[in-house]
Amino acid sequence: MSSRNETLTPRQQEILDFIRSSVESEGRPPTRAEVCTAFGFRSPNAAETHLRALVAKGAILLEEGRARGIRLADGLGLPLVGRVAAGSPILAAEHVEARYQLDPALFSPRADYLLRVRGMSMRDAGILDGDLIAVHRSSEARNGQVVVARVDDDVTVKTLQRKGSVVELLPANPDYAPIVVDTRHTALVIEGIMVGLIRKDH
């Protein structure tokens, strides 16, 4: 699914891309003032004119009376993240392959995004290559939880086992070895915890 809307002018597309990147990197839409600053508009009216045009073309929704009342029309579902490029945020726009019209509140805690699973390392936990997992963004996780972890810019889905400064990321398949990380020497970032599984047709 492309984020391009062929009926937009180049400037409208730039503004839409700016709104989308703000939502995906900051977790919230920009204010009208931030739109003005980003595009060098002299008055908020100029930004408002472009935003109204995006509303008319069905690209965004505006909520009156709210500073950040800009909503992406396609942003009502959960973003599906495919391959994550090294060193970039997991929800960077280039990683989002599509949006699924799922209510984040179906999951507990609520899901923030879907991640496409690569490989069979979690097979015995019923997580197969090509499945989608629902992920709650969190930098904290408990032992035994299935987490999305980033080790040396590689993003992996494994079961967390922490022993002091040593973290083991455990596969659920005997063909794969655990990933052992001494956090005193190697950066480990917990990106989120798995809160649900969506089986794709294999």
Short mmCIF file of C-alpha atoms in Angstrom, two decimals:
data_model
loop_
_atom_site.label_atom_id
_atom_site.label_comp_id
_atom_site.label_asym_id
_atom_site.label_seq_id
_atom_site.Cartn_x
_atom_site.Cartn_y
_atom_site.Cartn_z
CA MET A 1 0.00 0.00 0.00
CA SER A 2 1.51 3.32 -1.02
CA SER A 3 1.23 6.45 1.05
CA ARG A 4 1.20 8.47 -2.14
CA ASN A 5 -2.01 10.17 -3.08
CA GLU A 6 -1.75 11.12 -6.74
CA THR A 7 -4.28 13.94 -6.46
CA LEU A 8 -2.13 15.94 -4.03
CA THR A 9 0.07 18.82 -5.14
CA PRO A 10 3.79 18.37 -4.39
CA ARG A 11 3.52 20.80 -1.45
CA GLN A 12 0.46 19.02 -0.06
CA GLN A 13 2.32 15.71 -0.32
CA GLU A 14 5.28 17.24 1.55
CA ILE A 15 2.97 18.42 4.34
CA LEU A 16 1.25 15.03 4.51
CA ASP A 17 4.65 13.30 4.70
CA PHE A 18 5.71 15.71 7.47
CA ILE A 19 2.54 14.93 9.47
CA ARG A 20 3.07 11.19 8.95
CA SER A 21 6.74 11.28 10.01
CA SER A 22 5.82 13.31 13.10
CA VAL A 23 3.17 10.75 14.07
CA GLU A 24 5.56 7.85 13.51
CA SER A 25 8.67 9.31 15.16
CA GLU A 26 7.06 11.38 17.95
CA GLY A 27 3.88 9.38 18.40
CA ARG A 28 1.74 12.48 17.88
CA PRO A 29 0.81 14.87 15.06
CA PRO A 30 2.44 18.30 14.73
CA THR A 31 0.72 21.52 15.79
CA ARG A 32 -0.24 24.04 13.13
CA ALA A 33 2.61 26.22 14.43
CA GLU A 34 5.07 23.36 13.84
CA VAL A 35 3.74 22.97 10.28
CA CYS A 36 4.31 26.74 9.76
CA THR A 37 7.86 26.51 11.08
CA ALA A 38 8.74 23.41 9.06
CA PHE A 39 7.60 24.95 5.78
CA GLY A 40 8.50 28.59 6.41
CA PHE A 41 4.91 29.86 6.24
CA ARG A 42 4.60 33.45 7.47
CA SER A 43 1.14 32.99 8.95
CA PRO A 44 -0.86 30.12 10.44
CA ASN A 45 -3.50 30.84 7.77
CA ALA A 46 -1.16 29.52 5.08
CA ALA A 47 -0.77 26.23 6.97
CA GLU A 48 -4.53 26.13 7.60
CA THR A 49 -5.24 26.53 3.86
CA HIS A 50 -3.02 23.54 3.02
CA LEU A 51 -4.50 21.46 5.86
CA ARG A 52 -8.04 22.22 4.67
CA ALA A 53 -7.05 21.14 1.16
CA LEU A 54 -5.72 17.84 2.60
CA VAL A 55 -9.06 17.39 4.41
CA ALA A 56 -10.97 18.03 1.17
CA LYS A 57 -8.89 15.35 -0.55
CA GLY A 58 -9.53 12.84 2.23
CA ALA A 59 -5.90 12.60 3.38
CA ILE A 60 -6.37 13.93 6.94
CA LEU A 61 -9.07 14.72 9.49
CA LEU A 62 -9.05 17.89 11.60
CA GLU A 63 -10.40 17.98 15.14
CA GLU A 64 -11.50 21.47 16.01
CA GLY A 65 -10.18 23.16 19.13
CA ARG A 66 -7.20 20.86 19.66
CA ALA A 67 -3.61 22.02 19.19
CA ARG A 68 -2.64 18.62 17.78
CA GLY A 69 -6.01 17.89 16.22
CA ILE A 70 -4.58 16.60 12.94
CA ARG A 71 -5.28 12.93 12.23
CA LEU A 72 -4.12 10.87 9.28
CA ALA A 73 -7.11 9.39 7.50
CA ASP A 74 -5.16 6.15 7.02
CA GLY A 75 -3.70 6.33 10.50
CA LEU A 76 -6.68 4.88 12.31
CA GLY A 77 -5.36 1.33 12.20
CA LEU A 78 -2.11 -0.25 13.31
CA PRO A 79 1.01 0.27 11.18
CA LEU A 80 2.63 -2.92 9.89
CA VAL A 81 6.41 -2.79 10.15
CA GLY A 82 8.43 -4.88 7.72
CA ARG A 83 12.21 -5.00 7.65
CA VAL A 84 13.85 -2.45 9.95
CA ALA A 85 16.92 -0.71 8.56
CA ALA A 86 19.94 -0.64 10.87
CA GLY A 87 20.10 2.36 13.16
CA SER A 88 16.66 3.76 12.33
CA PRO A 89 13.53 4.01 14.49
CA ILE A 90 11.30 0.97 14.22
CA LEU A 91 8.33 3.12 13.19
CA ALA A 92 10.19 5.19 10.60
CA ALA A 93 7.91 5.84 7.62
CA GLU A 94 10.00 3.75 5.22
CA HIS A 95 9.43 0.61 7.31
CA VAL A 96 5.62 0.88 7.38
CA GLU A 97 4.31 -1.47 4.69
CA ALA A 98 0.60 -1.01 5.35
CA ARG A 99 -2.00 -0.24 7.97
CA TYR A 100 -4.43 -2.78 9.35
CA GLN A 101 -7.83 -1.61 10.51
CA LEU A 102 -7.53 -3.21 13.93
CA ASP A 103 -8.52 -1.53 17.16
CA PRO A 104 -5.35 -1.21 19.31
CA ALA A 105 -7.55 -1.71 22.38
CA LEU A 106 -8.27 -5.31 21.32
CA PHE A 107 -4.91 -6.11 22.91
CA SER A 108 -3.85 -5.70 26.52
CA PRO A 109 -1.82 -3.64 26.98
CA ARG A 110 -2.90 -1.87 23.80
CA ALA A 111 -0.89 -2.53 20.66
CA ASP A 112 1.13 0.23 19.02
CA TYR A 113 2.19 -1.56 15.86
CA LEU A 114 2.35 -4.88 14.04
CA LEU A 115 5.68 -6.47 13.18
CA ARG A 116 6.22 -9.07 10.47
CA VAL A 117 8.15 -12.06 11.85
CA ARG A 118 11.21 -13.24 9.89
CA GLY A 119 12.44 -16.80 10.27
CA MET A 120 11.45 -19.78 12.40
CA SER A 121 13.41 -19.14 15.62
CA MET A 122 10.14 -18.89 17.64
CA ARG A 123 8.41 -21.84 15.93
CA ASP A 124 7.75 -23.84 19.11
CA ALA A 125 6.00 -20.83 20.64
CA GLY A 126 3.63 -20.90 17.67
CA ILE A 127 5.22 -17.84 16.03
CA LEU A 128 6.01 -18.66 12.41
CA ASP A 129 7.81 -16.96 9.54
CA GLY A 130 5.48 -14.37 8.01
CA ASP A 131 3.18 -14.08 11.04
CA LEU A 132 2.32 -10.65 12.36
CA ILE A 133 2.79 -9.95 16.04
CA ALA A 134 1.05 -7.10 17.81
CA VAL A 135 3.55 -5.09 19.86
CA HIS A 136 3.07 -2.73 22.80
CA ARG A 137 5.85 -0.13 22.83
CA SER A 138 7.81 -0.44 26.04
CA SER A 139 11.45 -0.20 27.07
CA GLU A 140 10.73 -2.46 30.07
CA ALA A 141 9.87 -6.14 30.05
CA ARG A 142 9.69 -8.99 32.54
CA ASN A 143 11.49 -12.32 32.34
CA GLY A 144 9.52 -14.78 30.25
CA GLN A 145 7.86 -12.16 28.07
CA VAL A 146 8.29 -12.30 24.29
CA VAL A 147 9.98 -9.05 23.33
CA VAL A 148 11.07 -7.12 20.29
CA ALA A 149 14.72 -6.37 21.05
CA ARG A 150 17.41 -4.46 19.20
CA VAL A 151 20.95 -5.77 19.51
CA ASP A 152 23.66 -4.03 17.48
CA ASP A 153 20.96 -2.64 15.18
CA ASP A 154 19.49 -6.06 14.49
CA VAL A 155 15.83 -6.35 15.52
CA THR A 156 14.78 -9.76 16.83
CA VAL A 157 11.75 -11.40 18.47
CA LYS A 158 12.72 -13.65 21.42
CA THR A 159 11.80 -14.55 25.01
CA LEU A 160 13.54 -12.33 27.56
CA GLN A 161 15.62 -13.76 30.42
CA ARG A 162 17.61 -11.22 32.44
CA LYS A 163 20.26 -12.19 34.99
CA GLY A 164 21.90 -9.07 36.36
CA SER A 165 23.73 -7.30 33.55
CA VAL A 166 23.48 -10.35 31.27
CA VAL A 167 20.39 -10.72 29.11
CA GLU A 168 19.53 -13.90 27.25
CA LEU A 169 17.18 -13.69 24.28
CA LEU A 170 15.85 -17.21 24.02
CA PRO A 171 14.55 -18.80 20.81
CA ALA A 172 11.74 -21.36 20.82
CA ASN A 173 13.42 -23.70 18.35
CA PRO A 174 16.37 -26.00 19.18
CA ASP A 175 17.98 -25.21 15.81
CA TYR A 176 18.73 -21.68 17.05
CA ALA A 177 21.15 -20.62 19.78
CA PRO A 178 20.20 -18.06 22.45
CA ILE A 179 21.50 -14.53 21.95
CA VAL A 180 23.50 -13.66 25.08
CA VAL A 181 24.14 -9.96 25.68
CA ASP A 182 26.32 -8.48 28.42
CA THR A 183 24.73 -5.04 28.67
CA ARG A 184 27.93 -3.60 30.18
CA HIS A 185 29.59 -4.01 26.80
CA THR A 186 26.82 -4.30 24.21
CA ALA A 187 23.79 -2.08 23.72
CA LEU A 188 20.46 -3.83 24.09
CA VAL A 189 17.22 -1.93 23.55
CA ILE A 190 13.81 -3.37 24.32
CA GLU A 191 11.49 -1.94 21.64
CA GLY A 192 8.31 -3.53 22.93
CA ILE A 193 6.50 -6.60 24.20
CA MET A 194 4.36 -8.98 22.17
CA VAL A 195 0.67 -8.68 23.05
CA GLY A 196 -0.93 -10.71 20.27
CA LEU A 197 -0.42 -12.83 17.17
CA ILE A 198 -2.10 -12.62 13.77
CA ARG A 199 -1.64 -15.74 11.70
CA LYS A 200 -1.09 -15.14 8.02
CA ASP A 201 -2.09 -17.84 5.54
CA HIS A 202 1.04 -19.90 5.03
#
